[in-house]
PDB file of C-alpha atoms and ligand atoms in Angstrom:
ATOM      1  CA  MET A   1       1.379  -2.500 -24.476  1.00 98.00           C
ATOM      2  CA  ILE A   2       4.722  -2.390 -22.724  1.00 98.00           C
ATOM      3  CA  VAL A   3       5.895  -2.300 -19.099  1.00 98.00           C
ATOM      4  CA  ALA A   4       8.639  -0.160 -17.570  1.00 98.00           C
ATOM      5  CA  GLY A   5       9.760  -0.238 -13.972  1.00 98.00           C
ATOM      6  CA  LEU A   6      11.446   2.594 -12.116  1.00 98.00           C
ATOM      7  CA  SER A   7      13.709   2.140  -9.095  1.00 98.00           C
ATOM      8  CA  GLY A   8      10.767   1.436  -6.763  1.00 98.00           C
ATOM      9  CA  ALA A   9       9.175  -1.298  -8.898  1.00 98.00           C
ATOM     10  CA  ASN A  10      10.305  -4.035  -6.486  1.00 98.00           C
ATOM     11  CA  GLY A  11      10.255  -6.645  -9.261  1.00 98.00           C
ATOM     12  CA  LEU A  12       6.579  -6.037 -10.030  1.00 98.00           C
ATOM     13  CA  ASP A  13       7.481  -4.686 -13.489  1.00 98.00           C
ATOM     14  CA  LEU A  14       8.941  -8.051 -14.463  1.00 98.00           C
ATOM     15  CA  ARG A  15       6.036  -9.981 -12.898  1.00 98.00           C
ATOM     16  CA  LEU A  16       3.508  -7.801 -14.737  1.00 98.00           C
ATOM     17  CA  SER A  17       5.252  -8.162 -18.085  1.00 98.00           C
ATOM     18  CA  GLN A  18       5.172 -11.956 -17.579  1.00 98.00           C
ATOM     19  CA  LEU A  19       1.538 -12.068 -16.499  1.00 98.00           C
ATOM     20  CA  LEU A  20       0.427  -9.690 -19.254  1.00 98.00           C
ATOM     21  CA  ASN A  21       2.757 -11.203 -21.823  1.00 98.00           C
ATOM     22  CA  THR A  22       4.224  -7.846 -22.863  1.00 98.00           C
ATOM     23  CA  GLY A  23       7.667  -6.409 -23.419  1.00 98.00           C
ATOM     24  CA  LEU A  24       9.651  -4.890 -20.565  1.00 98.00           C
ATOM     25  CA  ILE A  25      11.737  -1.743 -20.966  1.00 98.00           C
ATOM     26  CA  ARG A  26      14.752  -1.169 -18.788  1.00 97.00           C
ATOM     27  CA  VAL A  27      14.865   2.275 -17.242  1.00 98.00           C
ATOM     28  CA  GLU A  28      18.154   3.574 -15.968  1.00 98.00           C
ATOM     29  CA  SER A  29      17.929   5.578 -12.778  1.00 98.00           C
ATOM     30  CA  LYS A  30      20.670   7.361 -10.897  1.00 98.00           C
ATOM     31  CA  SER A  31      21.458  10.450  -8.855  1.00 97.00           C
ATOM     32  CA  PHE A  32      23.916  13.091  -9.916  1.00 98.00           C
ATOM     33  CA  PRO A  33      26.649  13.902  -7.383  1.00 98.00           C
ATOM     34  CA  ASP A  34      24.637  16.876  -6.124  1.00 98.00           C
ATOM     35  CA  GLY A  35      21.572  14.691  -5.580  1.00 97.00           C
ATOM     36  CA  GLU A  36      19.488  15.463  -8.664  1.00 98.00           C
ATOM     37  CA  THR A  37      17.571  12.562 -10.202  1.00 98.00           C
ATOM     38  CA  TYR A  38      18.236  11.182 -13.692  1.00 98.00           C
ATOM     39  CA  ILE A  39      16.364   8.546 -15.663  1.00 98.00           C
ATOM     40  CA  ARG A  40      16.616   7.159 -19.174  1.00 98.00           C
ATOM     41  CA  PHE A  41      14.367   4.738 -21.073  1.00 98.00           C
ATOM     42  CA  HIS A  42      16.404   2.066 -22.822  1.00 98.00           C
ATOM     43  CA  GLY A  43      13.773   1.153 -25.411  1.00 98.00           C
ATOM     44  CA  SER A  44      11.086   2.832 -27.478  1.00 98.00           C
ATOM     45  CA  VAL A  45       7.735   3.808 -25.995  1.00 98.00           C
ATOM     46  CA  LYS A  46       6.493   5.541 -29.160  1.00 98.00           C
ATOM     47  CA  GLY A  47       2.843   4.768 -29.891  1.00 98.00           C
ATOM     48  CA  GLU A  48       2.643   2.387 -26.914  1.00 98.00           C
ATOM     49  CA  THR A  49       0.340   2.033 -23.961  1.00 98.00           C
ATOM     50  CA  LEU A  50       2.975   2.189 -21.261  1.00 98.00           C
ATOM     51  CA  ILE A  51       2.523   0.668 -17.818  1.00 98.00           C
ATOM     52  CA  ILE A  52       4.979   2.455 -15.591  1.00 98.00           C
ATOM     53  CA  VAL A  53       5.542   0.825 -12.199  1.00 99.00           C
ATOM     54  CA  GLN A  54       6.841   2.763  -9.227  1.00 98.00           C
ATOM     55  CA  SER A  55       6.141   2.298  -5.548  1.00 98.00           C
ATOM     56  CA  LEU A  56       6.627   5.514  -3.626  1.00 98.00           C
ATOM     57  CA  TYR A  57       8.775   4.106  -0.789  1.00 98.00           C
ATOM     58  CA  PRO A  58      11.402   4.294   0.570  1.00 97.00           C
ATOM     59  CA  ASN A  59      12.381   7.892   0.028  1.00 97.00           C
ATOM     60  CA  GLN A  60       8.961   9.006  -1.068  1.00 98.00           C
ATOM     61  CA  ASP A  61      10.040  12.337  -2.551  1.00 98.00           C
ATOM     62  CA  ARG A  62      12.760  10.885  -4.728  1.00 98.00           C
ATOM     63  CA  LYS A  63      10.530   8.058  -5.914  1.00 98.00           C
ATOM     64  CA  LEU A  64       7.764  10.523  -6.715  1.00 99.00           C
ATOM     65  CA  PHE A  65      10.038  12.827  -8.677  1.00 98.00           C
ATOM     66  CA  GLU A  66      11.460   9.883 -10.618  1.00 98.00           C
ATOM     67  CA  LEU A  67       7.901   8.885 -11.494  1.00 99.00           C
ATOM     68  CA  LEU A  68       7.054  12.420 -12.640  1.00 99.00           C
ATOM     69  CA  LEU A  69      10.152  12.417 -14.858  1.00 99.00           C
ATOM     70  CA  GLY A  70       9.169   8.992 -16.193  1.00 99.00           C
ATOM     71  CA  VAL A  71       5.606   9.908 -17.143  1.00 99.00           C
ATOM     72  CA  ASP A  72       6.546  13.274 -18.632  1.00 99.00           C
ATOM     73  CA  THR A  73       9.417  11.796 -20.625  1.00 98.00           C
ATOM     74  CA  ALA A  74       7.299   8.908 -21.922  1.00 98.00           C
ATOM     75  CA  LYS A  75       4.727  11.374 -23.234  1.00 98.00           C
ATOM     76  CA  ASP A  76       7.496  13.500 -24.801  1.00 98.00           C
ATOM     77  CA  LEU A  77       8.805  10.379 -26.512  1.00 98.00           C
ATOM     78  CA  GLY A  78       5.435   9.777 -28.197  1.00 98.00           C
ATOM     79  CA  CYS A  79       3.873   7.279 -25.809  1.00 98.00           C
ATOM     80  CA  GLU A  80       0.144   6.932 -26.597  1.00 98.00           C
ATOM     81  CA  GLU A  81      -1.117   6.569 -23.032  1.00 98.00           C
ATOM     82  CA  VAL A  82       0.397   5.983 -19.616  1.00 98.00           C
ATOM     83  CA  ILE A  83      -0.995   3.712 -16.941  1.00 98.00           C
ATOM     84  CA  VAL A  84       0.761   4.576 -13.696  1.00 99.00           C
ATOM     85  CA  VAL A  85       0.970   1.688 -11.226  1.00 99.00           C
ATOM     86  CA  THR A  86       1.943   2.871  -7.750  1.00 98.00           C
ATOM     87  CA  PRO A  87       1.471  -0.232  -5.583  1.00 99.00           C
ATOM     88  CA  TYR A  88       2.156   1.978  -2.555  1.00 99.00           C
ATOM     89  CA  LEU A  89       0.932   5.543  -2.917  1.00 99.00           C
ATOM     90  CA  ALA A  90       2.841   7.697  -0.452  1.00 98.00           C
ATOM     91  CA  TYR A  91       1.313  10.742   1.261  1.00 98.00           C
ATOM     92  CA  SER A  92      -2.101   9.081   1.317  1.00 98.00           C
ATOM     93  CA  ARG A  93      -2.452   9.518   5.100  1.00 98.00           C
ATOM     94  CA  GLN A  94      -2.311  13.316   4.820  1.00 98.00           C
ATOM     95  CA  ASP A  95      -5.650  13.310   3.034  1.00 98.00           C
ATOM     96  CA  ARG A  96      -7.060  16.352   4.777  1.00 97.00           C
ATOM     97  CA  ARG A  97      -6.052  19.467   6.617  1.00 98.00           C
ATOM     98  CA  PHE A  98      -6.018  18.116  10.171  1.00 96.00           C
ATOM     99  CA  LEU A  99      -4.540  21.377  11.506  1.00 96.00           C
ATOM    100  CA  ASP A 100      -4.814  24.878  10.067  1.00 97.00           C
ATOM    101  CA  GLY A 101      -2.098  25.647   7.565  1.00 98.00           C
ATOM    102  CA  GLU A 102      -1.359  22.038   6.624  1.00 98.00           C
ATOM    103  CA  PRO A 103      -1.309  20.719   3.055  1.00 98.00           C
ATOM    104  CA  VAL A 104      -3.597  18.039   1.669  1.00 98.00           C
ATOM    105  CA  SER A 105      -0.530  16.177   0.479  1.00 98.00           C
ATOM    106  CA  ILE A 106      -2.248  13.400  -1.438  1.00 98.00           C
ATOM    107  CA  LYS A 107      -4.045  16.055  -3.522  1.00 98.00           C
ATOM    108  CA  THR A 108      -0.705  17.614  -4.452  1.00 98.00           C
ATOM    109  CA  VAL A 109       0.746  14.226  -5.439  1.00 99.00           C
ATOM    110  CA  LEU A 110      -2.232  13.368  -7.639  1.00 98.00           C
ATOM    111  CA  LYS A 111      -2.304  16.828  -9.252  1.00 98.00           C
ATOM    112  CA  LEU A 112       1.364  16.411 -10.132  1.00 98.00           C
ATOM    113  CA  LEU A 113       0.702  13.051 -11.772  1.00 98.00           C
ATOM    114  CA  ASP A 114      -2.146  14.597 -13.747  1.00 98.00           C
ATOM    115  CA  SER A 115      -0.031  17.517 -14.823  1.00 98.00           C
ATOM    116  CA  VAL A 116       2.697  15.353 -16.383  1.00 98.00           C
ATOM    117  CA  GLY A 117       0.146  13.335 -18.359  1.00 98.00           C
ATOM    118  CA  ALA A 118      -0.701  10.185 -16.402  1.00 98.00           C
ATOM    119  CA  ASP A 119      -3.875   8.838 -18.027  1.00 98.00           C
ATOM    120  CA  TYR A 120      -4.724   6.096 -15.546  1.00 98.00           C
ATOM    121  CA  LEU A 121      -3.656   5.301 -12.027  1.00 98.00           C
ATOM    122  CA  ILE A 122      -3.703   1.900 -10.367  1.00 98.00           C
ATOM    123  CA  THR A 123      -2.855   1.605  -6.697  1.00 99.00           C
ATOM    124  CA  VAL A 124      -3.374  -0.940  -3.938  1.00 99.00           C
ATOM    125  CA  ASP A 125      -5.291  -0.402  -0.706  1.00 98.00           C
ATOM    126  CA  VAL A 126      -4.847   3.364  -0.591  1.00 98.00           C
ATOM    127  CA  HIS A 127      -5.387   4.803   2.884  1.00 98.00           C
ATOM    128  CA  LYS A 128      -8.726   6.350   1.913  1.00 98.00           C
ATOM    129  CA  ALA A 129     -10.286   5.443  -1.443  1.00 98.00           C
ATOM    130  CA  GLU A 130     -12.035   8.818  -1.806  1.00 98.00           C
ATOM    131  CA  SER A 131      -8.631  10.531  -2.058  1.00 98.00           C
ATOM    132  CA  LEU A 132      -8.308   9.171  -5.565  1.00 98.00           C
ATOM    133  CA  ASN A 133     -11.007  11.615  -6.652  1.00 98.00           C
ATOM    134  CA  TYR A 134      -8.234  14.220  -6.699  1.00 98.00           C
ATOM    135  CA  PHE A 135      -6.886  12.443  -9.789  1.00 98.00           C
ATOM    136  CA  TYR A 136      -8.699  13.655 -12.926  1.00 97.00           C
ATOM    137  CA  GLY A 137      -8.108  10.499 -14.943  1.00 96.00           C
ATOM    138  CA  ARG A 138      -9.481   7.083 -14.078  1.00 97.00           C
ATOM    139  CA  ALA A 139      -8.041   5.696 -10.855  1.00 98.00           C
ATOM    140  CA  LEU A 140      -8.420   2.200  -9.451  1.00 98.00           C
ATOM    141  CA  ASN A 141      -7.873   1.154  -5.853  1.00 98.00           C
ATOM    142  CA  LEU A 142      -7.272  -2.597  -5.638  1.00 98.00           C
ATOM    143  CA  ASN A 143      -8.591  -4.583  -2.702  1.00 98.00           C
ATOM    144  CA  PRO A 144      -6.096  -7.181  -1.406  1.00 98.00           C
ATOM    145  CA  THR A 145      -8.415  -8.721   1.213  1.00 98.00           C
ATOM    146  CA  PRO A 146      -9.127 -11.939  -0.783  1.00 98.00           C
ATOM    147  CA  LEU A 147      -5.363 -12.504  -1.071  1.00 98.00           C
ATOM    148  CA  PHE A 148      -4.959 -12.259   2.707  1.00 98.00           C
ATOM    149  CA  ALA A 149      -8.031 -14.397   3.328  1.00 98.00           C
ATOM    150  CA  GLY A 150      -6.538 -17.124   1.124  1.00 97.00           C
ATOM    151  CA  VAL A 151      -3.411 -17.211   3.280  1.00 98.00           C
ATOM    152  CA  LEU A 152      -5.157 -16.905   6.660  1.00 98.00           C
ATOM    153  CA  GLN A 153      -7.769 -19.588   5.958  1.00 96.00           C
ATOM    154  CA  ARG A 154      -4.955 -22.121   6.116  1.00 95.00           C
ATOM    155  CA  VAL A 155      -3.497 -20.999   9.462  1.00 96.00           C
ATOM    156  CA  VAL A 156      -6.071 -19.511  11.844  1.00 96.00           C
ATOM    157  CA  ARG A 157      -8.948 -21.061  13.753  1.00 90.00           C
ATOM    158  CA  GLU A 158     -11.942 -19.293  15.312  1.00 93.00           C
ATOM    159  CA  ALA A 159     -10.118 -16.066  14.726  1.00 98.00           C
ATOM    160  CA  VAL A 160     -10.921 -12.681  16.197  1.00 98.00           C
ATOM    161  CA  ILE A 161     -10.055 -10.098  13.566  1.00 98.00           C
ATOM    162  CA  ILE A 162      -9.171  -6.674  14.932  1.00 98.00           C
ATOM    163  CA  ALA A 163      -9.351  -3.388  13.053  1.00 98.00           C
ATOM    164  CA  PRO A 164      -7.200  -0.859  14.976  1.00 96.00           C
ATOM    165  CA  ASP A 165      -9.491   1.978  13.880  1.00 96.00           C
ATOM    166  CA  GLN A 166     -12.490   2.847  11.714  1.00 95.00           C
ATOM    167  CA  GLY A 167     -10.240   3.056   8.667  1.00 96.00           C
ATOM    168  CA  ALA A 168      -9.644  -0.704   8.841  1.00 98.00           C
ATOM    169  CA  LEU A 169     -13.270  -1.635   9.577  1.00 97.00           C
ATOM    170  CA  GLN A 170     -14.120  -2.591   5.995  1.00 98.00           C
ATOM    171  CA  LYS A 171     -11.046  -4.801   5.728  1.00 98.00           C
ATOM    172  CA  ALA A 172     -11.801  -6.576   9.020  1.00 98.00           C
ATOM    173  CA  SER A 173     -15.431  -7.107   8.095  1.00 98.00           C
ATOM    174  CA  GLU A 174     -14.570  -8.512   4.642  1.00 98.00           C
ATOM    175  CA  LEU A 175     -11.896 -10.778   6.101  1.00 98.00           C
ATOM    176  CA  SER A 176     -14.316 -12.195   8.662  1.00 98.00           C
ATOM    177  CA  GLN A 177     -16.789 -12.987   5.891  1.00 98.00           C
ATOM    178  CA  LEU A 178     -14.104 -14.910   4.036  1.00 98.00           C
ATOM    179  CA  ILE A 179     -12.620 -16.776   7.022  1.00 98.00           C
ATOM    180  CA  PRO A 180     -14.954 -19.422   8.459  1.00 96.00           C
ATOM    181  CA  ASN A 181     -15.841 -19.184  12.177  1.00 96.00           C
ATOM    182  CA  SER A 182     -14.251 -15.783  12.639  1.00 97.00           C
ATOM    183  CA  GLU A 183     -15.625 -12.541  13.999  1.00 97.00           C
ATOM    184  CA  TYR A 184     -14.328  -8.987  13.893  1.00 97.00           C
ATOM    185  CA  VAL A 185     -14.125  -6.021  16.236  1.00 97.00           C
ATOM    186  CA  VAL A 186     -13.109  -2.423  15.699  1.00 97.00           C
ATOM    187  CA  PHE A 187     -10.945  -0.551  18.181  1.00 96.00           C
ATOM    188  CA  LYS A 188     -10.800   3.232  18.355  1.00 92.00           C
ATOM    189  CA  LYS A 189      -7.505   4.981  17.811  1.00 88.00           C
ATOM    190  CA  TYR A 190      -6.872   8.626  18.654  1.00 87.00           C
ATOM    191  CA  ARG A 191      -3.832  10.480  17.406  1.00 86.00           C
ATOM    192  CA  ASP A 192      -2.727  13.773  18.916  1.00 89.00           C
ATOM    193  CA  ARG A 193      -2.050  15.756  15.771  1.00 88.00           C
ATOM    194  CA  VAL A 194       0.598  17.897  17.416  1.00 90.00           C
ATOM    195  CA  THR A 195       2.630  15.360  19.419  1.00 91.00           C
ATOM    196  CA  GLY A 196       1.765  12.333  17.254  1.00 86.00           C
ATOM    197  CA  LYS A 197       0.952  10.400  20.437  1.00 86.00           C
ATOM    198  CA  VAL A 198      -1.555   7.603  19.900  1.00 85.00           C
ATOM    199  CA  SER A 199      -4.104   6.261  22.372  1.00 85.00           C
ATOM    200  CA  TYR A 200      -6.724   3.533  22.062  1.00 82.00           C
ATOM    201  CA  GLU A 201     -10.163   2.603  23.157  1.00 83.00           C
ATOM    202  CA  VAL A 202     -10.316  -1.175  23.062  1.00 82.00           C
ATOM    203  CA  VAL A 203     -13.348  -3.408  22.705  1.00 86.00           C
ATOM    204  CA  ASP A 204     -13.648  -6.029  25.408  1.00 86.00           C
ATOM    205  CA  VAL A 205     -13.747  -9.157  23.281  1.00 90.00           C
ATOM    206  CA  ASP A 206     -13.143 -12.717  24.442  1.00 95.00           C
ATOM    207  CA  VAL A 207      -9.865 -13.822  22.872  1.00 97.00           C
ATOM    208  CA  VAL A 208      -8.969 -16.559  25.382  1.00 97.00           C
ATOM    209  CA  GLY A 209      -7.410 -19.464  23.474  1.00 96.00           C
ATOM    210  CA  ARG A 210      -8.344 -17.924  20.123  1.00 97.00           C
ATOM    211  CA  ASP A 211      -6.199 -16.732  17.265  1.00 98.00           C
ATOM    212  CA  VAL A 212      -6.166 -12.996  16.654  1.00 98.00           C
ATOM    213  CA  VAL A 213      -5.581 -11.269  13.335  1.00 98.00           C
ATOM    214  CA  ILE A 214      -4.752  -7.557  13.338  1.00 98.00           C
ATOM    215  CA  VAL A 215      -5.432  -5.987   9.952  1.00 98.00           C
ATOM    216  CA  ASP A 216      -4.198  -2.577   8.812  1.00 98.00           C
ATOM    217  CA  ASP A 217      -3.258  -0.842   5.581  1.00 98.00           C
ATOM    218  CA  ILE A 218       0.186   0.309   6.718  1.00 98.00           C
ATOM    219  CA  VAL A 219       2.651  -0.728   9.375  1.00 98.00           C
ATOM    220  CA  SER A 220       5.028   2.187   9.831  1.00 98.00           C
ATOM    221  CA  THR A 221       6.607   2.469  13.302  1.00 96.00           C
ATOM    222  CA  GLY A 222       4.774  -0.710  14.353  1.00 97.00           C
ATOM    223  CA  THR A 223       3.299   1.007  17.414  1.00 95.00           C
ATOM    224  CA  THR A 224      -0.328   0.372  16.431  1.00 95.00           C
ATOM    225  CA  VAL A 225      -0.052  -3.374  15.976  1.00 97.00           C
ATOM    226  CA  ALA A 226       2.492  -3.888  18.779  1.00 97.00           C
ATOM    227  CA  ASN A 227       0.158  -2.254  21.315  1.00 94.00           C
ATOM    228  CA  ILE A 228      -2.834  -4.291  20.228  1.00 96.00           C
ATOM    229  CA  ALA A 229      -0.781  -7.498  20.194  1.00 97.00           C
ATOM    230  CA  SER A 230       0.393  -6.884  23.782  1.00 96.00           C
ATOM    231  CA  TYR A 231      -3.185  -6.190  24.842  1.00 95.00           C
ATOM    232  CA  VAL A 232      -4.632  -9.388  23.366  1.00 97.00           C
ATOM    233  CA  ARG A 233      -1.729 -11.421  24.726  1.00 97.00           C
ATOM    234  CA  SER A 234      -2.502 -10.089  28.213  1.00 96.00           C
ATOM    235  CA  LYS A 235      -6.119 -11.190  27.636  1.00 96.00           C
ATOM    236  CA  GLY A 236      -5.097 -14.789  26.856  1.00 97.00           C
ATOM    237  CA  ALA A 237      -5.086 -14.886  23.044  1.00 97.00           C
ATOM    238  CA  SER A 238      -3.514 -17.935  21.415  1.00 97.00           C
ATOM    239  CA  LYS A 239      -1.504 -16.746  18.386  1.00 98.00           C
ATOM    240  CA  THR A 240      -1.514 -13.237  16.956  1.00 98.00           C
ATOM    241  CA  TYR A 241      -1.123 -12.586  13.246  1.00 98.00           C
ATOM    242  CA  VAL A 242      -0.736  -9.293  11.403  1.00 98.00           C
ATOM    243  CA  VAL A 243      -1.814  -8.674   7.830  1.00 98.00           C
ATOM    244  CA  CYS A 244      -0.901  -5.365   6.268  1.00 98.00           C
ATOM    245  CA  SER A 245      -0.785  -4.108   2.714  1.00 98.00           C
ATOM    246  CA  HIS A 246       2.262  -1.887   2.975  1.00 98.00           C
ATOM    247  CA  ALA A 247       5.115  -3.059   5.212  1.00 98.00           C
ATOM    248  CA  LEU A 248       7.064   0.164   5.745  1.00 98.00           C
ATOM    249  CA  PHE A 249       8.545  -1.088   9.053  1.00 98.00           C
ATOM    250  CA  VAL A 250      10.550   1.991   9.944  1.00 98.00           C
ATOM    251  CA  GLY A 251      13.605   1.581  12.215  1.00 97.00           C
ATOM    252  CA  ASP A 252      13.078  -1.091  14.862  1.00 98.00           C
ATOM    253  CA  ALA A 253       9.401  -1.597  13.981  1.00 98.00           C
ATOM    254  CA  LEU A 254       9.780  -5.304  13.266  1.00 98.00           C
ATOM    255  CA  ASN A 255      11.404  -5.909  16.636  1.00 98.00           C
ATOM    256  CA  LYS A 256       8.682  -3.944  18.359  1.00 98.00           C
ATOM    257  CA  VAL A 257       5.923  -5.931  16.655  1.00 98.00           C
ATOM    258  CA  VAL A 258       7.529  -9.292  17.379  1.00 98.00           C
ATOM    259  CA  SER A 259       8.221  -8.298  21.017  1.00 98.00           C
ATOM    260  CA  GLY A 260       4.554  -7.298  21.278  1.00 97.00           C
ATOM    261  CA  GLY A 261       3.758 -10.994  20.783  1.00 97.00           C
ATOM    262  CA  VAL A 262       2.983 -11.258  17.062  1.00 98.00           C
ATOM    263  CA  SER A 263       3.722 -14.755  15.742  1.00 97.00           C
ATOM    264  CA  LYS A 264       3.500 -14.092  12.034  1.00 98.00           C
ATOM    265  CA  ILE A 265       3.239 -11.067   9.735  1.00 98.00           C
ATOM    266  CA  TYR A 266       1.957 -11.170   6.170  1.00 98.00           C
ATOM    267  CA  ALA A 267       2.399  -8.184   3.864  1.00 99.00           C
ATOM    268  CA  LEU A 268       1.994  -7.478   0.182  1.00 99.00           C
ATOM    269  CA  ASN A 269       5.093  -6.927  -1.931  1.00 98.00           C
ATOM    270  CA  THR A 270       3.959  -3.377  -2.739  1.00 99.00           C
ATOM    271  CA  VAL A 271       7.250  -2.337  -1.133  1.00 98.00           C
ATOM    272  CA  VAL A 272      10.321  -4.391  -0.244  1.00 98.00           C
ATOM    273  CA  VAL A 273       9.121  -6.720   2.496  1.00 98.00           C
ATOM    274  CA  PRO A 274      11.571  -6.960   5.410  1.00 97.00           C
ATOM    275  CA  GLU A 275      13.131 -10.279   6.328  1.00 97.00           C
ATOM    276  CA  GLY A 276      10.897 -12.026   8.849  1.00 97.00           C
ATOM    277  CA  VAL A 277       7.694 -10.872   7.128  1.00 98.00           C
ATOM    278  CA  GLU A 278       6.003 -13.220   4.664  1.00 98.00           C
ATOM    279  CA  ALA A 279       5.331 -11.592   1.295  1.00 98.00           C
ATOM    280  CA  VAL A 280       2.006 -12.038  -0.466  1.00 98.00           C
ATOM    281  CA  ASP A 281       2.348 -11.444  -4.204  1.00 98.00           C
ATOM    282  CA  VAL A 282       0.159  -8.586  -5.429  1.00 98.00           C
ATOM    283  CA  ALA A 283       1.176  -8.899  -9.108  1.00 98.00           C
ATOM    284  CA  PRO A 284      -1.795 -11.111 -10.163  1.00 98.00           C
ATOM    285  CA  LEU A 285      -4.231  -8.582  -8.671  1.00 98.00           C
ATOM    286  CA  ILE A 286      -2.590  -5.717 -10.577  1.00 99.00           C
ATOM    287  CA  SER A 287      -2.370  -7.630 -13.847  1.00 98.00           C
ATOM    288  CA  GLU A 288      -6.109  -8.465 -13.702  1.00 98.00           C
ATOM    289  CA  ALA A 289      -6.851  -4.778 -13.092  1.00 98.00           C
ATOM    290  CA  VAL A 290      -4.759  -3.780 -16.110  1.00 98.00           C
ATOM    291  CA  LYS A 291      -6.574  -6.351 -18.286  1.00 98.00           C
ATOM    292  CA  ASN A 292      -9.964  -5.018 -17.164  1.00 96.00           C
ATOM    293  CA  LEU A 293      -8.858  -1.440 -17.755  1.00 96.00           C
ATOM    294  CA  ILE A 294      -7.700  -2.186 -21.277  1.00 92.00           C
ATOM    295  CA  ARG A 295     -10.941  -4.077 -22.053  1.00 91.00           C
ATOM    296  CA  SER A 296     -13.229  -1.313 -20.752  1.00 88.00           C
TER     297      SER A 296
HETATM  298  C1  R5P B 301      -3.110   5.128  10.060  1.00 93.78           C
HETATM  299  O1  R5P B 301      -4.273   5.489  10.256  1.00 93.78           O
HETATM  300  C2  R5P B 301      -2.779   3.868   9.345  1.00 93.78           C
HETATM  301  O2  R5P B 301      -3.929   3.204   8.921  1.00 93.78           O
HETATM  302  C3  R5P B 301      -1.925   2.935  10.191  1.00 93.78           C
HETATM  303  O3  R5P B 301      -2.698   2.478  11.282  1.00 93.78           O
HETATM  304  C4  R5P B 301      -0.700   3.625  10.702  1.00 93.78           C
HETATM  305  O4  R5P B 301       0.015   4.208   9.657  1.00 93.78           O
HETATM  306  C5  R5P B 301       0.190   2.673  11.461  1.00 93.78           C
HETATM  307  O5  R5P B 301       1.271   3.408  11.944  1.00 93.78           O
HETATM  308  P1  R5P B 301       2.265   2.837  13.018  1.00 93.78           P
HETATM  309  O6  R5P B 301       2.790   1.518  12.513  1.00 93.78           O
HETATM  310  O7  R5P B 301       3.334   3.899  13.079  1.00 93.78           O
HETATM  311  O8  R5P B 301       1.536   2.712  14.298  1.00 93.78           O
END
């Protein structure tokens, strides 16, 4: 078994090779002057089980194409099987045709990975687990909630855990089971599919003097968590924390979230975590999943 990281590995290739005690292949990656993508494996993958690590952000399309080149090339070079590790799987939010004429983008991404010969897929907290059924091989969706619970247990007291929408319900419920004296509530979020405008239906929960934890899979523009943070602050909450798996933090998102009244943000290192956000290492979770996959 051998590990190779592409340009979106975010150091997880090295961490995995250490945790799994395997070799690590350097992969060169560059763009030609006209923008085309080039990669090259600097080491043999012949006869190996290759773990290829690539998070699909930032620049989702480039990272995806690099990954497709990587998997296809590895198979061409005689690699026995490929385990694709995409800690952040882009396009997972477009998991259905919300409006007529739209693509189911996550289906296209997973079909592409199939077509180049990916045998297994490991990802972390994908937007909707059922989407992985579009991948023909075996796909694993890793649950980071125990990692977040471990961190939060040390800092919050009598916490109210808020899921911004139904999609985060499971996470909020699991977190509240793992954090003593906490409870969870689920807000309702509506998104206008044409304008992108988001509105909320909040649950009237008593947060006076209590810590609040907002849990979500992705923070992108920061609007979702910033709005909820402002709301709970206006209701008298003590400190507000955010835990998210994938810290995309587009543009001034971090500013927006902090101005909304969030004291501390924890995010997995599935993508590069911005300064001011505390990273929670996801490598041990992935390495355990690889070990289980190999054993089964
Ligand atoms: C959407 O349903 C996701 O789970 C997140 O809630 C969403 O991506 C957050 O986006 P933003 O940070 O732009 O509000």
